[in-house]
Amino acid sequence: MGLTLTDWQRLYRLCDPKERLHFDELELFVERPDSVARKIASSLRRGFDAQGKWIICGSVGTGKSTELTKLAQIAWNDAMVIGVDLWQASARIDEISAAEILFCIGMAATRVASDRYGHRVSPERIKQLESAFAGLLDQRHGIQITDLVEGVALLGFDLLAPGSSKAAKSGLQALRATTGSPELPLGTAKMGGAKLGGLTRPLKEGDPAYELLAYAVDSILDEVRSIREPLILVDGLDKLTKIEAIRELFATSRMLARPRAPLVYTGPVTLMLAAEWSAASNYFDRARLTNLVVNPPTSPTRHAPAELVEQGRAAARGVIARRCEAARVALDAAFTGDALEFIITKSGGLNRQLLNLVREATKQAGMDERDVIDLDLARRACNEWGKEFEITMTGARREELEYIQQHGEPSGGAVSHELMLWNYAVPYANGELWFAPNPVIDLDRHRAP
Amino acid sequence: MTGGLAATSWFRRLEIALQFDAGLEIMLLVGPGPLARPVLGQLAHALARFGAPVWHRLDHEGLDSLLGATGPGLQLVHGFERMPRERASDLAARLNLNRDVLLGVGAPILMWVPDDFYEELLTQAPDFVAWRSQVSVVGLDDVELDDVELAREAVLVDALTQLERRPDDERLGLRILPELEVELPSGERAPLLEWARTQGAACLDGETANMTLMRWCAWRSARDAEQSEAMSIPVLLSRFDVMLARAAISSSGVEQRVSRGLWQAWTDGDLEMILDIRLTPALHGQWTTWLGHNGSLAWVQGAHVRVAPLQDSQIEHMCTAALAESPTQESVRCKEWLETMMVYIREDMRDWRIARGSIQYLTSFGRREAADRVRRSGHRRDIMNAIRYYFIARDEVDIKEIAPHFDNPENIPGIAQIAFKLARHVDAGFDSQLLDGCVSILRDIEPSPTLVDALLGKYHIEAVDGRDGINHAREAVSVARGLPPEHYAHLVAALRTLALGLPLTNQCEESLHLINEAISLSTTHVQTTGAITQLITLIQTKAEILDDADRLDEAIAANAEALGLVRAKHADSSLLIGVLKQHVSLLVRAERSKEALPLQRLLHQIRLANLPRGEQLGNLVMEHARFLYRAGEHEEAIATQTKAIDLMRSVESPHDLAVGLGTLSVWLMTSHQEKAIALLDECIPLLRSELADDGPYPALQRRLGDALVQRATCLHALARPGAREALEEAIAIYEAVQPRHLDFASLATALEQLGDLTQTSDPSAARAAYARALELSHALPSRGEALPRALEHKLRALADA
C-alpha cells in the first residue's frame, strides 16, 4: 500500500537539517564505513594514544560534529569528556589564538568536573590559569578576565543528558517565559560574558607567559585525572576561513598539541589540500572525514574499487532506511528502487544533502499527492536543490568545477577554497584523496553545445 | 491577488513544507531588494491559514525581535536590503552565531535575502543557511505589483540604505530620531516625532506608520539643516535623482520598471505617495524649483524616453513647465541646455544625448558606473556603453565631434579615442580592461597616436603589477614609427618608455640606442619650436640609464648637460629642482660630496623659495641637514637639524618631531651624550604616545626600540642608572613585532648589549640574552660567522666564570 500525506509529513519532519544528532537520536546515525570516532576510541581504549592529538577535518555537513558526539558517547563511561565549543565562545573565530583555546580548555575542564562530577578544582589552580591568561591579554582591549570566564562555551552534548534534547529546548522557552524576550546584544554569547578572538598579544613559543598558561592547563587536567582520564573535544576550528590562521594554529605553532590529555579538534576543509595536510602532520594525527563514496571518481586519473562505492551506497541506504523506520514507513513503499538510487547518487555522499534531497522528495510527493517517490519525483527534487547552487554560480566557479571534474583535485587559490567551503566540490578518500563536483550541480546545463 | 505567486513552483513547495511542519522552517527568498516587502506581504496573505504574520525588520530592530519571537504565525523577516553592506554582513554573522536560539521560535521563518547579498550570507552564516528548508529565487514576474508601488519600495530601500550609510555626525539617523527634540519658534522644546505629527507628516496604517513618520522626520530634518547651511539636497531627493539615473542607464527589468513607476507618479501628481510625504504646495514648489535648477527633470524625461519615448510636443511642454518653475538666475543656464536638448530630440538623438542635462551628476557617477561594468564583464558592448557615459559626463566635449551613432563603423576611431580617454580617467590611472578593449578596437584600424598611448598605458599597468609588458612598449615604438612626422612626440614617448623598461643589465646598449634616437628627434624639434622641457627630460633619462648600467661618470656628464640646458634656457623651477636633485645624488654616489655641496645648498635655497603647498618646511630643512651630515659638515648639520626640530615643534607634528629628535640624538650620542639623552627623553614619550594611539606597526615599534637602545647606550657611557631597563624595554618592543617584520639585527644587537651590561651583575640574565641573540644570529646570513662566534665566545666566558 502506498504512503499517505501523513506518512510523508512524518518522514519530512525526521529529515530536518537543523537537528544535530543527540544521544537519544543516535540510533538514526549510521556509522560510516571508516568511522573516525570508533578508531580514536579504540586507540584510546587500548592505551596506544594516551596523549594523542587528532584533527578531524572535512567539508561542511560531513558530520564532523556528529563524529565528536559519537566519540563522546563511546567514551562517556570511561573518560571525563570535556567538550569546548569555540564557535560559540568566539566573536571572530579567524582571530582566535592558541592561548585563547588553551584557556577555554582549562576553564571547560573545571566546569565539567564541577557540573558533572561535583568536584571543585582547587581555587589556586583556577587562579593560576586566570592570571596566566590575564598576562597574555592585549591590554588595549581592556577586557577583564572575569568577563571571559563566562564566555567559555561547552559543547552541546555536555549539556544534554540522554533523552534531553527536548528538555533543552523547553528550558530555553522557560527562560523566555521568565525574562520576556531574551536580549542578545552584540558581542555576548548566549551563555553570557565577553567573546574570545584576537584578545591576546602576539606571542612566540617559548615565551615564559605562554609556558605558564600551558602549565596551568596541565595542572588542572592532572587534578581532574584523579576522577577520570580527561578526553578533550574541541569543536569550531572547522569554521576557520583564513588560510594564515589555519597555518598558524595547526602547522606553525605546536601549542594546540601541548595539553597533557588526549585531544580531538575539528579542523577546516582547507586542511585537506595537500600542502596544509602534510604541514599539520608535525603535531597531529589527522583524520579526514570524507564523504561516503557513492559514485566512482569523475576524473579518469582517480580510481575507487567498485566495492568501496557499493559500501558507501549501502551506508547511504542505511541512513534513509533508519529515517524511514523512525517515521514508521517502509523504505520500499516510500521509494521505487531507481528513485532511491538516484537520490543516493545525487547526494554525493554528503549526509545533510542526502537528507535534504529525501525531504525535498517528500515535499514533491505531498504536493502531487503521490503515494510513492518514483524516479520522476526524485529528479525534480534533485533539480530543485541543484537550482540553489545556480544562484551563486559564476564562470570562474564553473571553470574550477570542470577542472576538478577532469583532474580530481582543485587547482588551488581562492575559488577552490570557496567551492570546498560551500560544498560545490566534495572530497573523498580511498587511501589517497580526490575531489569531485557536487553531483547535484548540473555542469552541462549552460555549457555551449 | 496572489495569482502570480500561486503559479510558481517555489510557492507550492513552500506551501507544502508549511503544511508538513508548522514549526521552525527556514525559507530563504532571494530577489531584488525592493520586492522584499511586497512579496512577503503577499505571502502573508496567501498563507494566512498558517497563522497571522509577525514582521521583523532587521534594519530597525536588529536580531532582537526575531530571536525573541516565540511563534505561532509566519515570521516575516526583511531588512538586509535596507542596510549598508557592512552592517548587513555583521548582522548575518551574528545570526549564524545565535542560530540555536531560533530553535525556540517554533514557527516558520520567511526571510528575504537581497540577490546581491546571498553570497555574503553564505559566507557569514553558513550554518544558518545549512538549516534552511528551501532557497527560492523570486523574480519580478512572480509578483503582481504595479510600477508605482515598486518605485515606492525602491525609493524607500535606497533612501534608507543611504541614510544608514551617512556618517553619524552628518545624519539624523532613523534610530536616534525618537530621542530627538526640536526647538519650536516659541523657544520651547518638543519631541521631534510629536512635532512632525503637528506638521502634517503622513502616517500610513499598520506596521509602517512609525517608520514612515520617522523617515519623514529624517527627510525634513536633513532638508532643513541643509537649507540653512546652503548645502546640498536632502537625502531622499538626492536618492530619487540617483535612482532615476541608474534606472535610465540600467538594463535591469526592476530598475526600468522603477523608472516607469517614478515617472507615472510624477505625472499623476502622486509623487508624495512614493516618498510617503504629504507635499504641501510650498514644499512641492521648492522641490520643483530644485529640480529645475539641477536639471534633474531631464533625468525624469531621459528615463522616460528610454522606456517609452515621448512626443516632441510633450517634451517641449514639460521643459517649458520646468522653466516656468525656475525663476532664479540659474534658470538661464537651465534654459539653454533644455533648448539644446530639445534640438537633439528633434534630430532623433533622444537616446543618450537627452541625458546630457545631468552632466554634473554623471561626472562622478557615470564614470564610476561605467568602469564597474567594464570591470565586471569586459565586453565590447560594455565598452561602448562606457564610452557613452564618459562622453555624457564631460560637459566640455562638443557632441558634434563624436560620431552620432556608435554602431557606425566609420566612427570607430572616434570611439576608440574616447575609450582611451575614459581608461585614462578612471581613478586617475588606467583601467586595464578598458585599455584592452581600446587596444583591440584600435588594432583593427590604421595605426594611430591613440594606439601608441594605449599600448604605453598597458605597459605601465603591467609594470605596476610586476609583469613584463615590454612587448607592449615595443609594439608602441613600432606603431609610432609608422605615424606621420607630426606625431613625433608619440615616437619620442614610446622610445623613452621602451628605453627605461628594457632590463638594463643585459640590454643597456639597446636602451642607450633608443634614448639617443629620442634625444636626436627632440633636438630637431627644439630647433623649430624652442620647446626645451622634453629634451631635458630625455637627457636626464639617459643619465638614469647610464647610472643603472654602473657608468656613473658618463651619467654625471649627461646630467651635467641637462643641468646646463636648464640654466641656459631658464626652464621652470620644478625642472631645475629635479635635475639638480639627480645631479647631487649622482655626485654623492660617486663619492664627490664636496663637489655636490654647493649644488645641494643651491637646491635647498630653490626648494625653500618654491615650497609646494602642504609640504612641511621642517622636513625640507631636515633633509638638507641629513645631506650636510653625510657630506661631513657635522656642525652645520647639527645646527640645521636643530632648526628643523624647532620648525616641527611649531607646527605640532609629533611624528616628524620624534623622527627629527631621534636623528639628532644619533649624531650627538658619541660626543654630547647629555644632549642626546635630553633629546631622547623628548622623543621616546612621543613615540610611545603614537604607538598607543595608532596601535603597533613594525616601523614605529622599531623606531621606539632604536631610541631606547640609544638612550641605554648614552646612559651606560655616562655610568648613569637606567640603561638595563631601557634595553629590556627595547627588547620587549622588538620582540612584539610581528614575526615576519621582526628586525633580527637590531634585536640581536640589543640582546648582546644587554648581555654585556649584565654579565657581571646578573650572569643568568646575560646568559639568557646571549643565548637568544645567538639563536637570532643564525637568521642573519649577512653577518657571516662573526656574530655567532662572538656570542658563543661570550657564553663560554660566562660559563667559565
Tab-separated table of N, CA and C in Angstrom, chain A residues 248-330:
chain	number	residue	atom	x	y	z
A	248	GLU	N	48.808	28.948	11.110
A	248	GLU	CA	49.411	29.299	12.394
A	248	GLU	C	48.992	28.302	13.472
A	249	LEU	N	47.718	27.968	13.514
A	249	LEU	CA	47.229	27.126	14.599
A	249	LEU	C	47.637	25.663	14.431
A	250	PHE	N	47.588	25.171	13.205
A	250	PHE	CA	47.773	23.738	13.028
A	250	PHE	C	49.166	23.334	12.535
A	251	ALA	N	49.857	24.260	11.893
A	251	ALA	CA	51.132	23.857	11.308
A	251	ALA	C	52.320	24.556	11.963
A	252	THR	N	52.222	25.868	12.158
A	252	THR	CA	53.382	26.604	12.663
A	252	THR	C	53.546	26.407	14.169
A	253	SER	N	52.468	26.659	14.891
A	253	SER	CA	52.561	26.582	16.343
A	253	SER	C	52.244	25.169	16.807
A	254	ARG	N	52.912	24.765	17.869
A	254	ARG	CA	52.556	23.436	18.384
A	254	ARG	C	51.761	23.562	19.675
A	255	MET	N	51.319	24.777	19.993
A	255	MET	CA	50.653	24.986	21.270
A	255	MET	C	49.363	24.188	21.395
A	256	LEU	N	48.664	24.003	20.304
A	256	LEU	CA	47.399	23.268	20.388
A	256	LEU	C	47.625	21.810	20.751
A	257	ALA	N	48.839	21.345	20.542
A	257	ALA	CA	49.122	19.945	20.868
A	257	ALA	C	49.764	19.822	22.253
A	258	ARG	N	49.810	20.919	22.998
A	258	ARG	CA	50.526	20.901	24.272
A	258	ARG	C	49.791	20.193	25.421
A	259	PRO	N	48.477	20.390	25.613
A	259	PRO	CA	47.859	19.860	26.828
A	259	PRO	C	48.115	18.361	27.000
A	260	ARG	N	48.346	17.997	28.257
A	260	ARG	CA	48.668	16.588	28.518
A	260	ARG	C	47.377	15.796	28.677
A	261	ALA	N	46.704	15.558	27.594
A	261	ALA	CA	45.488	14.752	27.593
A	261	ALA	C	45.147	14.462	26.143
A	262	PRO	N	44.437	13.379	25.892
A	262	PRO	CA	44.013	13.157	24.507
A	262	PRO	C	43.071	14.276	24.063
A	263	LEU	N	43.276	14.712	22.853
A	263	LEU	CA	42.592	15.928	22.400
A	263	LEU	C	42.157	15.759	20.943
A	264	VAL	N	40.932	16.107	20.663
A	264	VAL	CA	40.446	15.999	19.283
A	264	VAL	C	39.882	17.356	18.860
A	265	TYR	N	40.382	17.875	17.756
A	265	TYR	CA	39.862	19.129	17.209
A	265	TYR	C	39.111	18.828	15.908
A	266	THR	N	38.085	19.611	15.644
A	266	THR	CA	37.573	19.587	14.274
A	266	THR	C	38.332	20.663	13.512
A	267	GLY	N	38.716	20.331	12.279
A	267	GLY	CA	39.532	21.268	11.501
A	267	GLY	C	38.844	21.641	10.205
A	268	PRO	N	39.317	22.731	9.577
A	268	PRO	CA	38.660	23.212	8.359
A	268	PRO	C	38.962	22.338	7.152
A	269	VAL	N	38.093	22.439	6.184
A	269	VAL	CA	38.232	21.626	4.980
A	269	VAL	C	39.515	21.971	4.223
A	270	THR	N	39.990	23.216	4.408
A	270	THR	CA	41.216	23.636	3.720
A	270	THR	C	42.397	22.742	4.078
A	271	LEU	N	42.364	22.165	5.271
A	271	LEU	CA	43.461	21.281	5.663
A	271	LEU	C	43.554	20.058	4.762
A	272	MET	N	42.525	19.816	3.988
A	272	MET	CA	42.557	18.643	3.120
A	272	MET	C	43.415	18.868	1.882
A	273	LEU	N	43.717	20.130	1.605
A	273	LEU	CA	44.625	20.389	0.486
A	273	LEU	C	46.016	19.874	0.853
A	274	ALA	N	46.694	19.341	-0.129
A	274	ALA	CA	47.903	18.556	0.137
A	274	ALA	C	48.923	19.268	1.027
A	275	ALA	N	49.223	20.545	0.698
A	275	ALA	CA	50.294	21.232	1.432
A	275	ALA	C	49.921	21.408	2.904
A	276	GLU	N	48.685	21.802	3.149
A	276	GLU	CA	48.259	22.036	4.528
A	276	GLU	C	48.186	20.708	5.278
A	277	TRP	N	47.742	19.697	4.576
A	277	TRP	CA	47.584	18.372	5.170
A	277	TRP	C	48.917	17.869	5.713
A	278	SER	N	49.954	17.970	4.909
A	278	SER	CA	51.231	17.423	5.371
A	278	SER	C	51.845	18.331	6.435
A	279	ALA	N	51.595	19.672	6.344
A	279	ALA	CA	52.168	20.566	7.361
A	279	ALA	C	51.586	20.274	8.743
A	280	ALA	N	50.328	19.900	8.785
A	280	ALA	CA	49.688	19.655	10.080
A	280	ALA	C	50.175	18.365	10.727
A	281	SER	N	50.849	17.533	9.939
A	281	SER	CA	51.238	16.228	10.491
A	281	SER	C	52.365	16.347	11.509
A	282	ASN	N	52.969	17.531	11.615
A	282	ASN	CA	54.062	17.692	12.584
A	282	ASN	C	53.599	17.389	13.998
A	283	TYR	N	52.406	17.845	14.312
A	283	TYR	CA	51.976	17.738	15.704
A	283	TYR	C	50.692	16.940	15.896
A	284	PHE	N	50.038	16.586	14.823
A	284	PHE	CA	48.724	15.958	14.983
A	284	PHE	C	48.616	14.668	14.161
A	285	ASP	N	47.803	13.753	14.688
A	285	ASP	CA	47.306	12.686	13.827
A	285	ASP	C	46.109	13.276	13.127
A	286	ARG	N	45.989	13.003	11.862
A	286	ARG	CA	44.904	13.653	11.136
A	286	ARG	C	43.901	12.627	10.657
A	287	ALA	N	42.670	13.000	10.759
A	287	ALA	CA	41.631	12.115	10.243
A	287	ALA	C	40.810	12.895	9.244
A	288	ARG	N	40.768	12.393	8.029
A	288	ARG	CA	39.961	13.070	7.013
A	288	ARG	C	38.562	12.491	7.072
A	289	LEU	N	37.624	13.357	7.308
A	289	LEU	CA	36.259	12.882	7.320
A	289	LEU	C	35.712	13.154	5.935
A	290	THR	N	35.927	12.241	5.072
A	290	THR	CA	35.442	12.483	3.712
A	290	THR	C	34.012	11.988	3.639
A	291	ASN	N	33.480	12.100	2.495
A	291	ASN	CA	32.084	11.726	2.358
A	291	ASN	C	31.980	10.281	1.903
A	292	LEU	N	30.794	9.750	2.059
A	292	LEU	CA	30.586	8.383	1.595
A	292	LEU	C	30.867	8.351	0.097
A	293	VAL	N	31.604	7.373	-0.333
A	293	VAL	CA	31.865	7.259	-1.767
A	293	VAL	C	30.651	6.570	-2.385
A	294	VAL	N	29.823	7.358	-3.025
A	294	VAL	CA	28.614	6.761	-3.611
A	294	VAL	C	28.688	6.730	-5.129
A	295	ASN	N	29.729	7.337	-5.677
A	295	ASN	CA	29.905	7.317	-7.131
A	295	ASN	C	31.386	7.079	-7.430
A	296	PRO	N	31.694	6.512	-8.571
A	296	PRO	CA	33.109	6.412	-8.948
A	296	PRO	C	33.663	7.811	-9.196
A	297	PRO	N	34.987	8.002	-9.091
A	297	PRO	CA	35.547	9.342	-9.338
A	297	PRO	C	35.200	9.834	-10.746
A	298	THR	N	35.020	11.159	-10.855
A	298	THR	CA	34.711	11.719	-12.180
A	298	THR	C	35.984	11.836	-13.017
A	299	SER	N	37.116	11.917	-12.340
A	299	SER	CA	38.376	12.092	-13.063
A	299	SER	C	38.932	10.730	-13.474
A	300	PRO	N	39.362	10.612	-14.719
A	300	PRO	CA	39.947	9.328	-15.140
A	300	PRO	C	41.253	9.029	-14.432
A	301	THR	N	41.826	10.047	-13.776
A	301	THR	CA	43.117	9.811	-13.112
A	301	THR	C	42.945	9.215	-11.720
A	302	ARG	N	41.714	9.150	-11.219
A	302	ARG	CA	41.485	8.624	-9.870
A	302	ARG	C	40.675	7.339	-9.954
A	303	HIS	N	40.899	6.482	-8.974
A	303	HIS	CA	40.218	5.189	-9.019
A	303	HIS	C	39.659	4.844	-7.652
A	304	ALA	N	38.498	4.214	-7.683
A	304	ALA	CA	37.912	3.693	-6.445
A	304	ALA	C	37.332	2.327	-6.770
A	305	PRO	N	37.668	1.328	-5.983
A	305	PRO	CA	37.146	-0.007	-6.289
A	305	PRO	C	35.615	-0.039	-6.186
A	306	ALA	N	35.022	-0.903	-6.985
A	306	ALA	CA	33.557	-0.980	-7.037
A	306	ALA	C	32.975	-1.303	-5.664
A	307	GLU	N	33.706	-2.108	-4.906
A	307	GLU	CA	33.148	-2.490	-3.598
A	307	GLU	C	33.103	-1.301	-2.631
A	308	LEU	N	34.063	-0.349	-2.796
A	308	LEU	CA	34.033	0.848	-1.948
A	308	LEU	C	32.791	1.679	-2.261
A	309	VAL	N	32.505	1.807	-3.551
A	309	VAL	CA	31.325	2.572	-3.964
A	309	VAL	C	30.074	1.883	-3.420
A	310	GLU	N	30.039	0.586	-3.556
A	310	GLU	CA	28.848	-0.139	-3.097
A	310	GLU	C	28.701	-0.019	-1.583
A	311	GLN	N	29.833	-0.071	-0.904
A	311	GLN	CA	29.811	0.073	0.566
A	311	GLN	C	29.230	1.446	0.961
A	312	GLY	N	29.662	2.491	0.244
A	312	GLY	CA	29.172	3.846	0.523
A	312	GLY	C	27.685	3.957	0.236
A	313	ARG	N	27.278	3.393	-0.861
A	313	ARG	CA	25.857	3.475	-1.222
A	313	ARG	C	25.018	2.712	-0.205
A	314	ALA	N	25.564	1.597	0.267
A	314	ALA	CA	24.822	0.809	1.261
A	314	ALA	C	24.665	1.623	2.544
A	315	ALA	N	25.738	2.368	2.918
A	315	ALA	CA	25.645	3.194	4.124
A	315	ALA	C	24.585	4.274	3.933
A	316	ALA	N	24.560	4.883	2.725
A	316	ALA	CA	23.560	5.926	2.447
A	316	ALA	C	22.148	5.330	2.501
A	317	ARG	N	22.011	4.150	1.933
A	317	ARG	CA	20.703	3.475	2.004
A	317	ARG	C	20.310	3.275	3.462
A	318	GLY	N	21.313	2.891	4.263
A	318	GLY	CA	21.057	2.671	5.690
A	318	GLY	C	20.552	3.931	6.381
A	319	VAL	N	21.154	5.090	6.015
A	319	VAL	CA	20.708	6.365	6.615
A	319	VAL	C	19.228	6.577	6.319
A	320	ILE	N	18.873	6.372	5.043
A	320	ILE	CA	17.469	6.613	4.653
A	320	ILE	C	16.558	5.583	5.315
A	321	ALA	N	17.044	4.323	5.340
A	321	ALA	CA	16.208	3.258	5.921
A	321	ALA	C	15.910	3.561	7.383
A	322	ARG	N	16.928	4.070	8.096
A	322	ARG	CA	16.711	4.356	9.517
A	322	ARG	C	15.712	5.485	9.709
A	323	ARG	N	15.820	6.511	8.843
A	323	ARG	CA	14.853	7.601	8.939
A	323	ARG	C	13.448	7.075	8.655
A	324	CYS	N	13.342	6.231	7.635
A	324	CYS	CA	12.029	5.684	7.289
A	324	CYS	C	11.478	4.857	8.457
A	325	GLU	N	12.384	4.093	9.031
A	325	GLU	CA	11.957	3.244	10.145
A	325	GLU	C	11.435	4.112	11.288
A	326	ALA	N	12.175	5.180	11.588
A	326	ALA	CA	11.731	6.071	12.657
A	326	ALA	C	10.398	6.732	12.317
A	327	ALA	N	10.178	6.932	11.006
A	327	ALA	CA	8.912	7.551	10.583
A	327	ALA	C	7.807	6.513	10.382
A	328	ARG	N	8.134	5.310	10.671
A	328	ARG	CA	7.193	4.180	10.558
A	328	ARG	C	6.673	4.011	9.124
A	329	VAL	N	7.587	4.132	8.181
A	329	VAL	CA	7.210	3.811	6.800
A	329	VAL	C	8.249	2.829	6.243
A	330	ALA	N	7.800	1.993	5.359
A	330	ALA	CA	8.725	1.009	4.786
A	330	ALA	C	9.506	1.663	3.656
